[in-house]
Amino acid sequence: MYKTLWNRDFILLTLSNFLLCITYYSLISTLPVYLADSLHADKSAIGLVLAAYTIASVTVRPVSGFALDKFGRKMILVSALTLYSALFIGYMFALSIALITVLRFMQGLGWGISTISGSTVAVDIIPNEKRGEGIGFYTLSTTLGMSVGPVIGLLLVHHGSYLIMFAGMLVISIIAIVCAGIVKIPQNIPHAANMSFNLHNLFEPRAVLPSINLLIIMTAYGGLLSFVALYGKEIGVQDTSLFFLVFAAGIAISRITVGKTFDKSGPAVILTFCLLLDILGFAVLALLKNPFGYFISAILIGFGNGVVFPVFQTMVNNVAEPAHRGAANSTLYTALDLGMGAGMILIGFISEHTSLSLAFLCCAVICFVGLAFFRFRVLSDYLSKTLQTKH
């Protein structure tokens, strides 16, 4: 086990995740336009292609957690990255919606396994006493990839072609494989070779309550990402894309600054404070209805939400046995995906029958429910389990 956070393997793994996220978010921003312009796909067909990725990712997460715990981390990580990367070759030659849908589904499998594998290996590498700080920096690489990826993808398309963009993403993803392949897994991390395939080993029981809590909060976040640009146009914001830039800045600031606080004082104060910021941010977004409130809410919600996932990930890894970290992380990621999906549906339904302003006010209520669940149920359970783990 390393004694310092910024060791060679942590840097390589974080770089690998950053590069992986560049390719993922680059494709998210460019593929819908490619489908519409080059293959003349309608909106329903584009939606089907995008949904195939999400369905594959959600489906494979529990199984990938089991595989990590049973067969070991590195083989699964490198294999998943290789599958994910190789499919970029397919995009260069796919000339039908059906074939691209298949490619997206297969790549969704690779993405789902890669993200859980990388997170689990990161926890294995990070020193126990710096786990909160380390997870904060590791997840920051996702935020940076989310910010840089669309820019790189669109630049390659505008100054080259879609073929060059696909080739560029292939090269970047290969570098990600190389970085991950060099990483050395600590020798003291066990894996349960005799583990049987059953529900108990697919989902880590100790991670269930924090995962439910995350699902509740991510419902609000999923609704925000889906409808905030549309809401911006309704209230007269000229450039709604700036919301995401300010939002990403808030996430980055929080993940850089709060990790050490968790390691010193635990999740109670920091998560309570950040969820209160989320509640305030959604209220400002819903009630002010002007560009000033729009961008103020972006920094408030960004800072608050930037803490949520790293804190819950640190919590579940603090209480899970090392041999079951794969299942613990897959349980949490499954909750993340389900919450995001539920938010898209729920906030869409509410806004359809009322207004987007009221829908975002409901997001504030959802965050309040998440805060209450954390304070009155999850926190006490976490504290008791950490005591058991220490003894």
Tab-separated table of C-alpha atoms in Angstrom:
chain	number	residue	atom	x	y	z
A	1	MET	CA	0.000	0.000	0.000
A	2	TYR	CA	1.318	3.446	-0.959
A	3	LYS	CA	1.878	6.063	1.756
A	4	THR	CA	1.583	9.055	-0.590
A	5	LEU	CA	-1.413	9.954	-2.745
A	6	TRP	CA	0.437	11.193	-5.825
A	7	ASN	CA	2.308	7.993	-6.573
A	8	ARG	CA	3.121	6.791	-10.076
A	9	ASP	CA	0.223	4.349	-10.325
A	10	PHE	CA	-2.407	6.822	-9.102
A	11	ILE	CA	-1.205	9.396	-11.642
A	12	LEU	CA	-1.278	6.849	-14.488
A	13	LEU	CA	-4.727	5.583	-13.528
A	14	THR	CA	-6.139	9.103	-13.212
A	15	LEU	CA	-4.644	10.004	-16.598
A	16	SER	CA	-6.186	6.869	-18.110
A	17	ASN	CA	-9.607	7.831	-16.749
A	18	PHE	CA	-9.206	11.398	-18.040
A	19	LEU	CA	-8.403	10.133	-21.543
A	20	LEU	CA	-11.267	7.634	-21.437
A	21	CYS	CA	-13.707	10.398	-20.483
A	22	ILE	CA	-12.433	12.632	-23.283
A	23	THR	CA	-13.427	9.965	-25.819
A	24	TYR	CA	-16.771	9.291	-24.120
A	25	TYR	CA	-17.924	12.907	-23.926
A	26	SER	CA	-16.492	13.718	-27.340
A	27	LEU	CA	-18.712	11.054	-28.854
A	28	ILE	CA	-21.749	12.240	-26.881
A	29	SER	CA	-21.438	15.705	-28.424
A	30	THR	CA	-20.659	14.659	-32.006
A	31	LEU	CA	-22.496	11.374	-32.628
A	32	PRO	CA	-26.071	12.782	-32.688
A	33	VAL	CA	-25.028	15.355	-35.315
A	34	TYR	CA	-23.208	12.662	-37.306
A	35	LEU	CA	-26.283	10.443	-37.264
A	36	ALA	CA	-28.543	13.288	-38.389
A	37	ASP	CA	-26.259	14.801	-41.048
A	38	SER	CA	-24.462	11.767	-42.478
A	39	LEU	CA	-27.009	8.976	-41.982
A	40	HIS	CA	-30.164	11.144	-42.042
A	41	ALA	CA	-31.457	9.668	-38.793
A	42	ASP	CA	-34.569	11.172	-37.199
A	43	LYS	CA	-34.786	12.082	-33.517
A	44	SER	CA	-36.373	8.789	-32.477
A	45	ALA	CA	-33.592	6.803	-34.153
A	46	ILE	CA	-30.942	8.987	-32.518
A	47	GLY	CA	-32.637	8.441	-29.165
A	48	LEU	CA	-32.552	4.673	-29.709
A	49	VAL	CA	-28.829	4.735	-30.492
A	50	LEU	CA	-28.060	6.785	-27.379
A	51	ALA	CA	-30.320	4.625	-25.203
A	52	ALA	CA	-28.501	1.442	-26.289
A	53	TYR	CA	-25.337	2.748	-24.629
A	54	THR	CA	-27.077	3.501	-21.333
A	55	ILE	CA	-28.944	0.184	-21.271
A	56	ALA	CA	-25.711	-1.747	-21.806
A	57	SER	CA	-23.863	0.232	-19.146
A	58	VAL	CA	-26.557	-0.254	-16.485
A	59	THR	CA	-26.949	-3.951	-17.317
A	60	VAL	CA	-23.255	-4.796	-17.055
A	61	ARG	CA	-22.363	-2.868	-13.888
A	62	PRO	CA	-23.436	-5.497	-11.295
A	63	VAL	CA	-21.769	-8.309	-13.256
A	64	SER	CA	-18.559	-6.309	-13.659
A	65	GLY	CA	-18.356	-5.733	-9.904
A	66	PHE	CA	-18.615	-9.480	-9.355
A	67	ALA	CA	-15.927	-10.145	-11.998
A	68	LEU	CA	-13.547	-7.643	-10.382
A	69	ASP	CA	-13.866	-9.342	-7.006
A	70	LYS	CA	-13.589	-12.879	-8.385
A	71	PHE	CA	-10.961	-12.615	-11.132
A	72	GLY	CA	-8.907	-9.601	-10.064
A	73	ARG	CA	-8.815	-5.976	-11.108
A	74	LYS	CA	-6.200	-5.408	-13.792
A	75	MET	CA	-7.230	-8.074	-16.303
A	76	ILE	CA	-10.839	-6.856	-16.233
A	77	LEU	CA	-9.824	-3.184	-16.533
A	78	VAL	CA	-7.471	-3.654	-19.481
A	79	SER	CA	-9.865	-6.055	-21.262
A	80	ALA	CA	-12.777	-3.628	-20.904
A	81	LEU	CA	-10.706	-0.699	-22.163
A	82	THR	CA	-9.559	-2.787	-25.131
A	83	LEU	CA	-13.159	-3.688	-26.033
A	84	TYR	CA	-14.223	-0.059	-25.684
A	85	SER	CA	-11.338	1.224	-27.818
A	86	ALA	CA	-11.537	-1.372	-30.596
A	87	LEU	CA	-15.122	-0.397	-31.360
A	88	PHE	CA	-14.012	3.033	-32.592
A	89	ILE	CA	-12.737	1.172	-35.658
A	90	GLY	CA	-16.305	0.044	-36.278
A	91	TYR	CA	-17.600	3.621	-36.396
A	92	MET	CA	-15.240	4.339	-39.290
A	93	PHE	CA	-16.985	1.739	-41.457
A	94	ALA	CA	-20.550	1.581	-40.095
A	95	LEU	CA	-22.990	3.012	-42.627
A	96	SER	CA	-26.320	2.102	-41.038
A	97	ILE	CA	-28.258	3.089	-37.929
A	98	ALA	CA	-28.664	-0.576	-36.970
A	99	LEU	CA	-24.929	-1.263	-37.032
A	100	ILE	CA	-24.107	1.869	-35.038
A	101	THR	CA	-26.742	0.873	-32.474
A	102	VAL	CA	-24.968	-2.471	-32.049
A	103	LEU	CA	-21.613	-0.695	-31.757
A	104	ARG	CA	-23.013	1.668	-29.131
A	105	PHE	CA	-24.417	-1.224	-27.101
A	106	MET	CA	-21.096	-3.082	-27.193
A	107	GLN	CA	-19.186	0.079	-26.333
A	108	GLY	CA	-21.610	0.699	-23.472
A	109	LEU	CA	-20.567	-2.664	-22.048
A	110	GLY	CA	-16.912	-1.651	-22.256
A	111	TRP	CA	-17.614	1.754	-20.707
A	112	GLY	CA	-19.656	0.308	-17.851
A	113	ILE	CA	-16.956	-2.200	-16.924
A	114	SER	CA	-14.082	0.265	-17.416
A	115	THR	CA	-15.492	2.959	-15.144
A	116	ILE	CA	-16.159	0.578	-12.256
A	117	SER	CA	-12.805	-1.165	-12.752
A	118	GLY	CA	-10.906	2.115	-12.739
A	119	SER	CA	-12.699	3.384	-9.637
A	120	THR	CA	-12.072	0.136	-7.774
A	121	VAL	CA	-8.372	0.091	-8.664
A	122	ALA	CA	-8.118	3.740	-7.597
A	123	VAL	CA	-9.485	2.867	-4.153
A	124	ASP	CA	-6.979	0.002	-3.936
A	125	ILE	CA	-4.093	2.377	-4.681
A	126	ILE	CA	-5.130	5.400	-2.598
A	127	PRO	CA	-3.792	5.372	1.010
A	128	ASN	CA	-6.631	4.710	3.469
A	129	GLU	CA	-6.076	7.960	5.356
A	130	LYS	CA	-6.297	9.957	2.085
A	131	ARG	CA	-9.234	8.108	0.534
A	132	GLY	CA	-11.605	11.080	0.456
A	133	GLU	CA	-9.011	13.382	-1.084
A	134	GLY	CA	-7.876	10.738	-3.564
A	135	ILE	CA	-11.365	9.875	-4.799
A	136	GLY	CA	-12.055	13.591	-5.147
A	137	PHE	CA	-9.065	14.056	-7.461
A	138	TYR	CA	-9.787	10.838	-9.373
A	139	THR	CA	-13.386	11.876	-10.069
A	140	LEU	CA	-12.125	15.352	-10.990
A	141	SER	CA	-10.466	13.705	-13.997
A	142	THR	CA	-13.966	12.705	-15.138
A	143	THR	CA	-15.149	16.312	-14.821
A	144	LEU	CA	-12.156	17.578	-16.798
A	145	GLY	CA	-12.756	14.950	-19.481
A	146	MET	CA	-16.406	16.018	-19.619
A	147	SER	CA	-15.295	19.622	-20.200
A	148	VAL	CA	-12.490	18.958	-22.699
A	149	GLY	CA	-14.002	16.031	-24.636
A	150	PRO	CA	-16.751	17.879	-26.532
A	151	VAL	CA	-14.317	20.649	-27.497
A	152	ILE	CA	-11.774	18.176	-28.926
A	153	GLY	CA	-14.438	16.169	-30.730
A	154	LEU	CA	-16.056	19.201	-32.348
A	155	LEU	CA	-12.672	20.670	-33.345
A	156	LEU	CA	-11.677	17.422	-35.072
A	157	VAL	CA	-14.983	17.397	-36.959
A	158	HIS	CA	-14.923	21.087	-37.919
A	159	HIS	CA	-11.286	21.111	-39.056
A	160	GLY	CA	-11.194	17.560	-40.368
A	161	SER	CA	-14.018	15.045	-40.654
A	162	TYR	CA	-15.995	12.512	-38.660
A	163	LEU	CA	-13.536	9.848	-39.820
A	164	ILE	CA	-10.647	11.859	-38.351
A	165	MET	CA	-12.616	12.350	-35.135
A	166	PHE	CA	-13.236	8.592	-34.775
A	167	ALA	CA	-9.555	7.893	-35.510
A	168	GLY	CA	-8.500	10.514	-32.975
A	169	MET	CA	-10.683	8.945	-30.287
A	170	LEU	CA	-9.166	5.544	-31.113
A	171	VAL	CA	-5.647	6.917	-30.578
A	172	ILE	CA	-6.604	8.607	-27.296
A	173	SER	CA	-8.284	5.452	-25.998
A	174	ILE	CA	-5.224	3.352	-26.897
A	175	ILE	CA	-3.082	5.705	-24.794
A	176	ALA	CA	-5.597	5.164	-21.975
A	177	ILE	CA	-5.070	1.392	-22.293
A	178	VAL	CA	-1.287	1.810	-22.116
A	179	CYS	CA	-1.536	3.977	-18.991
A	180	ALA	CA	-3.844	1.469	-17.282
A	181	GLY	CA	-1.684	-1.458	-18.362
A	182	ILE	CA	1.384	0.000	-16.637
A	183	VAL	CA	-0.453	0.415	-13.321
A	184	LYS	CA	0.607	-2.061	-10.625
A	185	ILE	CA	-2.096	-3.391	-8.310
A	186	PRO	CA	-1.011	-3.637	-4.633
A	187	GLN	CA	-0.146	-7.229	-3.695
A	188	ASN	CA	-2.183	-7.123	-0.489
A	189	ILE	CA	-5.520	-6.697	-2.303
A	190	PRO	CA	-7.351	-10.043	-2.136
A	191	HIS	CA	-9.796	-11.431	-4.667
A	192	ALA	CA	-12.398	-14.054	-3.925
A	193	ALA	CA	-11.592	-16.771	-6.458
A	194	ASN	CA	-14.186	-19.143	-4.979
A	195	MET	CA	-17.001	-16.576	-5.014
A	196	SER	CA	-20.263	-17.923	-6.458
A	197	PHE	CA	-22.505	-16.022	-8.860
A	198	ASN	CA	-25.531	-14.919	-6.831
A	199	LEU	CA	-27.440	-11.775	-5.889
A	200	HIS	CA	-25.478	-11.269	-2.669
A	201	ASN	CA	-22.196	-11.128	-4.585
A	202	LEU	CA	-23.573	-8.879	-7.335
A	203	PHE	CA	-24.627	-6.166	-4.877
A	204	GLU	CA	-22.704	-5.297	-1.712
A	205	PRO	CA	-25.220	-5.113	1.201
A	206	ARG	CA	-23.089	-2.556	3.051
A	207	ALA	CA	-23.341	-0.222	0.057
A	208	VAL	CA	-27.128	-0.380	-0.323
A	209	LEU	CA	-28.182	2.518	1.932
A	210	PRO	CA	-25.607	5.019	0.581
A	211	SER	CA	-26.541	3.907	-2.943
A	212	ILE	CA	-30.246	4.533	-2.321
A	213	ASN	CA	-29.314	7.947	-0.949
A	214	LEU	CA	-27.259	8.674	-4.078
A	215	LEU	CA	-30.130	7.518	-6.316
A	216	ILE	CA	-32.490	10.020	-4.669
A	217	ILE	CA	-30.099	12.941	-5.110
A	218	MET	CA	-29.113	12.007	-8.680
A	219	THR	CA	-32.783	12.117	-9.665
A	220	ALA	CA	-32.596	15.901	-9.308
A	221	TYR	CA	-29.262	16.013	-11.139
A	222	GLY	CA	-30.563	13.937	-14.072
A	223	GLY	CA	-33.495	16.304	-14.492
A	224	LEU	CA	-31.181	19.303	-14.394
A	225	LEU	CA	-28.847	18.075	-17.142
A	226	SER	CA	-31.753	17.166	-19.411
A	227	PHE	CA	-33.809	20.350	-19.192
A	228	VAL	CA	-31.646	23.236	-17.964
A	229	ALA	CA	-30.687	24.348	-21.497
A	230	LEU	CA	-34.340	24.422	-22.548
A	231	TYR	CA	-35.216	26.348	-19.385
A	232	GLY	CA	-32.448	28.852	-20.136
A	233	LYS	CA	-34.012	29.652	-23.499
A	234	GLU	CA	-37.400	30.125	-21.827
A	235	ILE	CA	-36.035	32.769	-19.447
A	236	GLY	CA	-33.983	34.634	-22.050
A	237	VAL	CA	-30.436	33.307	-21.583
A	238	GLN	CA	-28.463	33.952	-24.775
A	239	ASP	CA	-25.806	31.234	-24.412
A	240	THR	CA	-27.082	28.318	-22.327
A	241	SER	CA	-23.873	26.338	-22.910
A	242	LEU	CA	-22.150	28.636	-20.399
A	243	PHE	CA	-24.256	27.009	-17.675
A	244	PHE	CA	-22.330	23.774	-18.117
A	245	LEU	CA	-18.981	25.582	-18.063
A	246	VAL	CA	-19.851	27.335	-14.777
A	247	PHE	CA	-21.353	24.101	-13.458
A	248	ALA	CA	-18.155	22.164	-14.270
A	249	ALA	CA	-16.074	24.888	-12.588
A	250	GLY	CA	-18.164	24.466	-9.422
A	251	ILE	CA	-17.623	20.698	-9.489
A	252	ALA	CA	-13.871	21.114	-10.012
A	253	ILE	CA	-13.515	23.594	-7.137
A	254	SER	CA	-15.426	21.368	-4.731
A	255	ARG	CA	-13.517	18.202	-5.617
A	256	ILE	CA	-10.161	19.918	-5.208
A	257	THR	CA	-11.004	21.506	-1.856
A	258	VAL	CA	-13.230	19.131	0.126
A	259	GLY	CA	-11.465	15.749	-0.028
A	260	LYS	CA	-9.154	16.520	2.883
A	261	THR	CA	-12.148	17.693	4.940
A	262	PHE	CA	-13.772	14.275	4.573
A	263	ASP	CA	-10.579	12.497	5.615
A	264	LYS	CA	-10.312	14.662	8.739
A	265	SER	CA	-13.936	14.943	9.892
A	266	GLY	CA	-16.052	12.430	7.952
A	267	PRO	CA	-19.118	12.940	5.753
A	268	ALA	CA	-21.624	14.563	8.150
A	269	VAL	CA	-20.741	18.256	7.919
A	270	ILE	CA	-19.465	18.342	4.360
A	271	LEU	CA	-22.375	16.450	2.765
A	272	THR	CA	-24.958	18.388	4.789
A	273	PHE	CA	-23.425	21.700	3.697
A	274	CYS	CA	-23.221	20.694	0.039
A	275	LEU	CA	-26.777	19.345	-0.106
A	276	LEU	CA	-27.979	22.626	1.401
A	277	LEU	CA	-26.132	24.367	-1.450
A	278	ASP	CA	-27.962	22.100	-3.922
A	279	ILE	CA	-31.322	22.964	-2.357
A	280	LEU	CA	-30.517	26.679	-2.484
A	281	GLY	CA	-29.239	26.397	-6.057
A	282	PHE	CA	-32.381	24.697	-7.363
A	283	ALA	CA	-34.558	27.240	-5.527
A	284	VAL	CA	-32.620	30.124	-7.102
A	285	LEU	CA	-32.893	28.497	-10.541
A	286	ALA	CA	-36.645	27.994	-10.185
A	287	LEU	CA	-37.645	31.283	-8.562
A	288	LEU	CA	-35.409	34.041	-9.988
A	289	LYS	CA	-36.109	33.189	-13.644
A	290	ASN	CA	-33.397	35.440	-15.086
A	291	PRO	CA	-29.827	35.027	-16.414
A	292	PHE	CA	-28.280	36.131	-13.111
A	293	GLY	CA	-30.136	33.432	-11.161
A	294	TYR	CA	-29.430	30.924	-13.945
A	295	PHE	CA	-25.651	31.204	-13.622
A	296	ILE	CA	-25.585	31.659	-9.838
A	297	SER	CA	-27.495	28.378	-9.559
A	298	ALA	CA	-24.893	26.713	-11.812
A	299	ILE	CA	-22.037	27.449	-9.412
A	300	LEU	CA	-24.129	26.557	-6.326
A	301	ILE	CA	-25.408	23.245	-7.701
A	302	GLY	CA	-22.037	22.465	-9.288
A	303	PHE	CA	-20.163	22.929	-6.012
A	304	GLY	CA	-22.791	21.018	-4.035
A	305	ASN	CA	-23.199	18.167	-6.479
A	306	GLY	CA	-19.470	17.844	-7.076
A	307	VAL	CA	-19.097	16.487	-3.559
A	308	VAL	CA	-21.995	14.039	-3.561
A	309	PHE	CA	-20.609	11.120	-5.575
A	310	PRO	CA	-17.025	11.168	-4.185
A	311	VAL	CA	-18.372	11.282	-0.620
A	312	PHE	CA	-20.708	8.339	-1.126
A	313	GLN	CA	-18.008	6.400	-2.980
A	314	THR	CA	-15.603	6.972	-0.106
A	315	MET	CA	-18.268	5.864	2.368
A	316	VAL	CA	-19.061	2.566	0.631
A	317	ASN	CA	-15.374	1.733	0.205
A	318	ASN	CA	-14.696	2.523	3.857
A	319	VAL	CA	-17.257	-0.056	5.007
A	320	ALA	CA	-16.809	-2.734	2.308
A	321	GLU	CA	-14.313	-5.553	2.666
A	322	PRO	CA	-11.363	-5.115	0.244
A	323	ALA	CA	-12.336	-8.324	-1.574
A	324	HIS	CA	-15.856	-6.923	-2.183
A	325	ARG	CA	-14.942	-3.430	-3.408
A	326	GLY	CA	-15.913	-4.331	-6.952
A	327	ALA	CA	-19.467	-5.163	-5.876
A	328	ALA	CA	-19.579	-2.069	-3.652
A	329	ASN	CA	-18.607	0.241	-6.509
A	330	SER	CA	-20.936	-1.459	-8.984
A	331	THR	CA	-23.840	-1.072	-6.526
A	332	LEU	CA	-23.109	2.650	-6.261
A	333	TYR	CA	-22.685	3.169	-10.015
A	334	THR	CA	-25.927	1.300	-10.722
A	335	ALA	CA	-27.728	3.679	-8.347
A	336	LEU	CA	-26.088	6.621	-10.122
A	337	ASP	CA	-27.353	5.462	-13.531
A	338	LEU	CA	-30.848	4.655	-12.268
A	339	GLY	CA	-31.154	8.002	-10.498
A	340	MET	CA	-30.065	9.924	-13.585
A	341	GLY	CA	-32.524	8.011	-15.758
A	342	ALA	CA	-35.374	8.421	-13.283
A	343	GLY	CA	-34.685	12.155	-13.105
A	344	MET	CA	-34.911	12.568	-16.862
A	345	ILE	CA	-38.301	10.845	-16.880
A	346	LEU	CA	-39.722	12.428	-13.701
A	347	ILE	CA	-38.706	16.031	-14.395
A	348	GLY	CA	-39.852	15.651	-17.998
A	349	PHE	CA	-43.265	14.460	-16.791
A	350	ILE	CA	-43.605	17.260	-14.222
A	351	SER	CA	-42.564	19.981	-16.668
A	352	GLU	CA	-44.923	18.635	-19.330
A	353	HIS	CA	-47.912	19.005	-16.995
A	354	THR	CA	-46.815	22.145	-15.101
A	355	SER	CA	-43.665	24.149	-15.919
A	356	LEU	CA	-39.902	23.768	-15.853
A	357	SER	CA	-39.747	26.299	-13.024
A	358	LEU	CA	-41.956	24.106	-10.834
A	359	ALA	CA	-40.022	21.025	-11.957
A	360	PHE	CA	-36.748	22.525	-10.703
A	361	LEU	CA	-38.456	23.497	-7.457
A	362	CYS	CA	-39.325	19.804	-7.140
A	363	CYS	CA	-35.596	19.094	-7.596
A	364	ALA	CA	-34.946	21.218	-4.502
A	365	VAL	CA	-37.493	19.099	-2.612
A	366	ILE	CA	-35.807	15.910	-3.869
A	367	CYS	CA	-32.452	17.152	-2.541
A	368	PHE	CA	-34.107	17.936	0.797
A	369	VAL	CA	-35.441	14.369	0.937
A	370	GLY	CA	-31.915	13.128	0.157
A	371	LEU	CA	-30.497	15.278	2.955
A	372	ALA	CA	-33.090	14.043	5.465
A	373	PHE	CA	-32.454	10.416	4.483
A	374	PHE	CA	-28.727	10.960	4.945
A	375	ARG	CA	-28.994	12.656	8.337
A	376	PHE	CA	-31.607	10.353	9.883
A	377	ARG	CA	-30.809	6.963	8.331
A	378	VAL	CA	-27.590	6.655	6.340
A	379	LEU	CA	-25.186	8.553	8.599
A	380	SER	CA	-25.853	6.506	11.755
A	381	ASP	CA	-25.638	3.260	9.764
A	382	TYR	CA	-22.322	4.368	8.240
A	383	LEU	CA	-20.812	5.349	11.587
A	384	SER	CA	-21.753	2.021	13.167
A	385	LYS	CA	-20.313	0.055	10.230
A	386	THR	CA	-17.038	1.980	10.250
A	387	LEU	CA	-16.660	1.137	13.932
A	388	GLN	CA	-17.261	-2.548	13.117
A	389	THR	CA	-14.708	-2.385	10.288
A	390	LYS	CA	-12.052	-0.860	12.567
A	391	HIS	CA	-12.601	-3.554	15.179
